[in-house]
Amino acid sequence: MNKPLRKRTMSKVEIAQMYKRGESTTVIAKKANVSPGYIRIVLKELEVPLRPRGSWKRKFKVNEDYFKTWSNNMAYILGFIAADGMISGHAQLISIAQKEKEILLDIKREMDSSHPITKNERTGVHMLNIGSKILKEDLIHIHGIRPNKTKHLSMPNIPDLHLSHYVRGYFDGDGSINYQKKQIVFVGGSHQFFEELNKLIKRRGIRSYLKVYQTYTRLIISGRQSIKGFGDWIYADSDLRLDRKYEEYLKENQNYDDLEDGKHVVSKAAIKERKNKFLMKFIKSGCITKCCAEINIEPTTFKNWMKNDLEFQQRWNELNKIKERGG
């Protein structure tokens, strides 16, 4: 394995440093007076991750180690991809779609990418496609974002320092804010992910609740104080963000402590949350009696919900059909 020093003109550390800077094994081999195969042996010996063969010939560049190290901006982009990105099942490709081109330009710059942004003229949606086997594998194996993630997304293990930036990324990808209605809404297909996200938001003292439908879930934050608190949290020390949503948050010009959510809204939200807890437990157990016991209501309360709340009735019927089909 060890070449005579009189032949090799570079140290192993120098070889590794050149490779990490993006130089190809062929070029390094010529400068070190050894073969490309030997360069790869040295890199494996020093436990330097190897790029796929031929990657240096790519037309476009990107920082392929980007998702290996946590930062505020990395957490934001990770959340954005979790909400609005796509990982190809067959190609080494990560795609991010958005109507606002500027945020894609910001993500592209942050990841040191030279990949082009294209536009679908029919829909007006811009697309950033990044080709990288390493980035794709890191998203899958380190952060749990897989192809066909819609129904199977789960919350990654995010350091507390970067959590708000991840949530802001997900919010920018798949959330909405309406100051006039005093409401923030997240939408997605993974019940598990929204259960986890709801718990994180509630721990911040922010009032939120879930609405479970047949194929998707909504997470809703309502009330002036809760929306202000959520915005203060996710926008603190923010760099990357969608300006359109940030400007909607800025419409609230009062301080958090001067605001209230309103008692009538709290009562309504509490009832909605209890109904949603019932539906989420029904998805798992399929037993009405058990669900009533677990959320501490009488079976007659469930019957009243079915009788007086047409929306709840429709959602329960949809979930019951799935259960009957064995889904």
Short mmCIF file of C-alpha atoms in Angstrom, two decimals, residues 5-263:
data_model
loop_
_atom_site.label_atom_id
_atom_site.label_comp_id
_atom_site.label_asym_id
_atom_site.label_seq_id
_atom_site.Cartn_x
_atom_site.Cartn_y
_atom_site.Cartn_z
CA LEU A 5 8.51 8.33 -0.74
CA ARG A 6 11.03 8.94 -3.51
CA LYS A 7 8.25 8.29 -6.04
CA ARG A 8 5.23 9.88 -4.38
CA THR A 9 5.65 13.65 -4.48
CA MET A 10 2.78 14.53 -2.12
CA SER A 11 1.96 13.43 1.41
CA LYS A 12 -1.21 11.48 2.12
CA VAL A 13 -2.65 14.46 4.00
CA GLU A 14 -2.01 16.73 1.02
CA ILE A 15 -3.71 14.20 -1.26
CA ALA A 16 -6.77 14.13 1.00
CA GLN A 17 -6.92 17.93 1.20
CA MET A 18 -6.82 18.31 -2.58
CA TYR A 19 -9.58 15.74 -2.98
CA LYS A 20 -11.78 17.47 -0.38
CA ARG A 21 -11.36 20.72 -2.31
CA GLY A 22 -12.99 18.99 -5.29
CA GLU A 23 -9.97 17.94 -7.37
CA SER A 24 -10.29 14.68 -9.31
CA THR A 25 -8.26 11.57 -8.51
CA THR A 26 -6.76 11.73 -12.03
CA VAL A 27 -5.40 15.25 -11.58
CA ILE A 28 -4.14 14.51 -8.06
CA ALA A 29 -2.44 11.34 -9.30
CA LYS A 30 -0.48 13.28 -11.93
CA LYS A 31 0.64 15.87 -9.39
CA ALA A 32 1.58 13.19 -6.83
CA ASN A 33 3.35 10.99 -9.42
CA VAL A 34 1.15 7.96 -8.63
CA SER A 35 -1.82 6.19 -10.21
CA PRO A 36 -5.49 7.23 -9.70
CA GLY A 37 -6.08 3.82 -8.13
CA TYR A 38 -3.46 4.53 -5.49
CA ILE A 39 -5.10 7.89 -4.73
CA ARG A 40 -8.39 6.08 -4.01
CA ILE A 41 -6.53 3.64 -1.72
CA VAL A 42 -5.06 6.56 0.23
CA LEU A 43 -8.48 8.22 0.55
CA LYS A 44 -10.06 5.02 1.85
CA GLU A 45 -7.18 4.59 4.29
CA LEU A 46 -7.80 8.11 5.64
CA GLU A 47 -11.57 7.46 5.68
CA VAL A 48 -12.32 10.26 3.23
CA PRO A 49 -15.79 9.73 1.62
CA LEU A 50 -15.34 9.00 -2.07
CA ARG A 51 -17.36 10.77 -4.72
CA PRO A 52 -18.94 8.65 -7.46
CA ARG A 53 -16.54 8.01 -10.34
CA GLY A 54 -16.75 10.69 -12.99
CA SER A 55 -18.49 13.21 -10.72
CA TRP A 56 -15.73 15.75 -11.41
CA LYS A 57 -16.85 15.80 -15.04
CA ARG A 58 -20.31 17.06 -14.15
CA LYS A 59 -21.51 20.19 -15.83
CA PHE A 60 -22.95 21.56 -12.57
CA LYS A 61 -21.41 21.76 -9.12
CA VAL A 62 -22.86 21.64 -5.59
CA ASN A 63 -21.55 21.24 -2.03
CA GLU A 64 -22.16 17.52 -1.64
CA ASP A 65 -21.38 17.57 2.10
CA TYR A 66 -24.05 20.21 2.78
CA PHE A 67 -26.46 18.00 4.76
CA LYS A 68 -23.72 16.47 6.92
CA THR A 69 -23.33 19.50 9.23
CA TRP A 70 -26.13 21.31 11.08
CA SER A 71 -26.57 25.06 10.69
CA ASN A 72 -29.56 27.39 10.77
CA ASN A 73 -29.72 27.56 6.98
CA MET A 74 -29.19 23.81 6.56
CA ALA A 75 -32.12 23.19 8.94
CA TYR A 76 -34.27 25.63 6.93
CA ILE A 77 -33.48 23.93 3.61
CA LEU A 78 -34.06 20.51 5.16
CA GLY A 79 -37.52 21.64 6.33
CA PHE A 80 -38.24 23.19 2.94
CA ILE A 81 -37.38 19.94 1.15
CA ALA A 82 -39.43 17.92 3.67
CA ALA A 83 -42.45 20.07 2.79
CA ASP A 84 -42.05 20.98 -0.86
CA GLY A 85 -39.19 18.91 -2.25
CA MET A 86 -39.01 15.61 -4.07
CA ILE A 87 -36.37 12.89 -4.01
CA SER A 88 -36.33 10.77 -7.13
CA GLY A 89 -36.82 7.05 -6.66
CA HIS A 90 -34.65 6.07 -9.64
CA ALA A 91 -32.32 9.00 -10.40
CA GLN A 92 -29.71 10.75 -8.23
CA LEU A 93 -31.89 13.85 -8.15
CA ILE A 94 -33.37 16.25 -5.61
CA SER A 95 -36.06 18.65 -6.86
CA ILE A 96 -37.47 21.76 -5.16
CA ALA A 97 -40.46 23.58 -6.68
CA GLN A 98 -41.72 27.05 -5.78
CA LYS A 99 -43.55 29.93 -7.46
CA GLU A 100 -41.19 32.47 -5.87
CA LYS A 101 -37.93 32.15 -7.77
CA GLU A 102 -35.96 34.24 -5.26
CA ILE A 103 -36.08 31.62 -2.49
CA LEU A 104 -34.72 29.00 -4.91
CA LEU A 105 -31.88 31.37 -5.81
CA ASP A 106 -31.14 31.78 -2.09
CA ILE A 107 -31.11 27.99 -1.57
CA LYS A 108 -28.92 27.53 -4.64
CA ARG A 109 -26.38 30.08 -3.37
CA GLU A 110 -26.40 28.61 0.14
CA MET A 111 -25.61 25.12 -1.23
CA ASP A 112 -22.92 26.45 -3.61
CA SER A 113 -24.90 25.03 -6.51
CA SER A 114 -24.48 25.98 -10.17
CA HIS A 115 -27.59 24.02 -11.23
CA PRO A 116 -30.06 26.07 -13.31
CA ILE A 117 -33.55 27.04 -12.21
CA THR A 118 -36.20 26.28 -14.80
CA LYS A 119 -39.77 27.54 -15.10
CA ASN A 120 -42.94 25.76 -16.16
CA GLU A 121 -44.55 28.42 -18.32
CA ARG A 122 -48.00 26.83 -17.98
CA THR A 123 -48.08 26.76 -14.16
CA GLY A 124 -45.61 29.55 -13.39
CA VAL A 125 -43.75 27.24 -10.98
CA HIS A 126 -39.94 27.39 -10.81
CA MET A 127 -37.89 24.22 -10.30
CA LEU A 128 -34.40 23.66 -8.92
CA ASN A 129 -33.10 20.18 -9.80
CA ILE A 130 -29.87 19.15 -8.05
CA GLY A 131 -28.14 15.99 -9.20
CA SER A 132 -26.07 14.35 -6.46
CA LYS A 133 -25.93 10.79 -5.18
CA ILE A 134 -24.26 11.92 -1.94
CA LEU A 135 -26.87 14.58 -1.13
CA LYS A 136 -29.67 12.14 -1.90
CA GLU A 137 -28.20 9.42 0.32
CA ASP A 138 -27.63 11.89 3.18
CA LEU A 139 -31.24 13.06 3.00
CA ILE A 140 -32.44 9.45 3.10
CA HIS A 141 -30.05 7.87 5.60
CA ILE A 142 -29.22 10.79 7.92
CA HIS A 143 -32.45 12.79 7.88
CA GLY A 144 -35.10 10.23 6.93
CA ILE A 145 -36.49 12.05 3.87
CA ARG A 146 -37.26 9.33 1.32
CA PRO A 147 -38.78 9.06 -2.14
CA ASN A 148 -42.60 9.02 -1.87
CA LYS A 149 -42.28 10.77 1.50
CA THR A 150 -45.79 12.25 1.52
CA LYS A 151 -47.41 9.70 3.85
CA HIS A 152 -44.26 8.46 5.59
CA LEU A 153 -42.45 11.62 6.65
CA SER A 154 -41.26 11.75 10.26
CA MET A 155 -39.58 14.48 12.29
CA PRO A 156 -35.77 14.18 12.10
CA ASN A 157 -33.57 14.48 15.19
CA ILE A 158 -32.99 18.24 15.06
CA PRO A 159 -30.72 20.05 17.57
CA ASP A 160 -32.78 22.50 19.64
CA LEU A 161 -30.61 25.38 18.40
CA HIS A 162 -31.82 24.83 14.82
CA LEU A 163 -35.39 23.64 15.41
CA SER A 164 -37.15 26.95 14.69
CA HIS A 165 -35.30 27.23 11.38
CA TYR A 166 -36.44 23.76 10.32
CA VAL A 167 -40.05 24.65 11.19
CA ARG A 168 -39.75 27.92 9.23
CA GLY A 169 -38.48 25.95 6.23
CA TYR A 170 -41.42 23.55 6.44
CA PHE A 171 -43.81 26.49 6.91
CA ASP A 172 -42.44 28.24 3.81
CA GLY A 173 -42.76 25.04 1.82
CA ASP A 174 -46.24 23.89 2.87
CA GLY A 175 -47.81 26.45 5.18
CA SER A 176 -49.92 29.59 4.89
CA ILE A 177 -50.62 32.64 7.05
CA ASN A 178 -53.67 34.90 6.90
CA TYR A 179 -53.51 37.93 9.18
CA GLN A 180 -57.13 38.91 8.55
CA LYS A 181 -58.41 35.47 9.59
CA LYS A 182 -55.83 35.25 12.41
CA GLN A 183 -54.81 31.80 11.26
CA ILE A 184 -51.74 29.80 10.23
CA VAL A 185 -52.28 26.48 8.47
CA PHE A 186 -49.89 23.62 7.65
CA VAL A 187 -51.01 20.86 5.27
CA GLY A 188 -49.42 17.46 4.62
CA GLY A 189 -50.03 13.76 4.14
CA SER A 190 -48.16 12.32 7.14
CA HIS A 191 -50.29 12.04 10.31
CA GLN A 192 -47.21 11.00 12.31
CA PHE A 193 -45.21 14.06 11.27
CA PHE A 194 -48.00 16.46 12.21
CA GLU A 195 -48.52 14.80 15.58
CA GLU A 196 -44.83 15.41 16.33
CA LEU A 197 -44.88 18.96 14.96
CA ASN A 198 -48.01 19.79 16.95
CA LYS A 199 -46.33 18.66 20.17
CA LEU A 200 -43.27 20.82 19.45
CA ILE A 201 -45.42 23.88 18.79
CA LYS A 202 -47.56 23.35 21.88
CA ARG A 203 -44.44 23.14 24.06
CA ARG A 204 -43.74 26.72 23.00
CA GLY A 205 -47.06 27.80 24.59
CA ILE A 206 -48.62 28.28 21.16
CA ARG A 207 -52.21 27.16 20.69
CA SER A 208 -52.53 24.66 17.87
CA TYR A 209 -54.69 21.71 16.91
CA LEU A 210 -54.97 19.07 14.18
CA LYS A 211 -57.73 18.23 11.71
CA VAL A 212 -57.42 14.74 10.24
CA TYR A 213 -58.87 13.95 6.82
CA GLN A 214 -58.82 10.82 4.69
CA THR A 215 -55.64 11.60 2.76
CA TYR A 216 -54.09 14.56 4.59
CA THR A 217 -53.83 16.43 7.89
CA ARG A 218 -54.07 20.12 8.73
CA LEU A 219 -52.23 21.76 11.63
CA ILE A 220 -53.90 25.02 12.59
CA ILE A 221 -52.63 27.87 14.77
CA SER A 222 -55.27 30.50 15.56
CA GLY A 223 -55.51 33.69 17.60
CA ARG A 224 -53.44 36.86 17.50
CA GLN A 225 -51.17 36.00 20.42
CA SER A 226 -50.43 32.47 19.21
CA ILE A 227 -49.67 33.64 15.67
CA LYS A 228 -47.43 36.40 17.02
CA GLY A 229 -45.63 33.92 19.28
CA PHE A 230 -45.14 31.44 16.45
CA GLY A 231 -43.80 34.15 14.12
CA ASP A 232 -41.47 35.57 16.78
CA TRP A 233 -40.07 32.05 17.28
CA ILE A 234 -39.49 31.00 13.66
CA TYR A 235 -38.25 34.39 12.40
CA ALA A 236 -35.73 35.04 15.18
CA ASP A 237 -32.21 35.13 13.66
CA SER A 238 -33.66 34.12 10.28
CA ASP A 239 -31.65 34.42 7.10
CA LEU A 240 -33.52 32.35 4.52
CA ARG A 241 -37.28 32.97 4.32
CA LEU A 242 -40.17 33.62 1.95
CA ASP A 243 -40.70 37.39 2.03
CA ARG A 244 -44.41 37.08 1.19
CA LYS A 245 -45.17 35.12 4.38
CA TYR A 246 -42.80 37.17 6.50
CA GLU A 247 -44.55 40.38 5.44
CA GLU A 248 -47.93 38.90 6.42
CA TYR A 249 -46.52 38.14 9.89
CA LEU A 250 -45.26 41.75 10.18
CA LYS A 251 -48.82 43.08 9.84
CA GLU A 252 -49.24 42.41 13.58
CA ASN A 253 -47.73 45.54 15.13
CA GLN A 254 -48.45 44.86 18.82
CA ASN A 255 -46.17 43.08 21.28
CA TYR A 256 -46.85 39.48 22.24
CA ASP A 257 -47.75 40.35 25.87
CA ASP A 258 -50.32 42.91 24.73
CA LEU A 259 -52.27 40.35 22.70
CA GLU A 260 -54.89 37.73 23.54
CA ASP A 261 -56.25 34.76 21.65
CA GLY A 262 -59.77 35.15 23.02
CA LYS A 263 -61.60 32.80 25.37
#
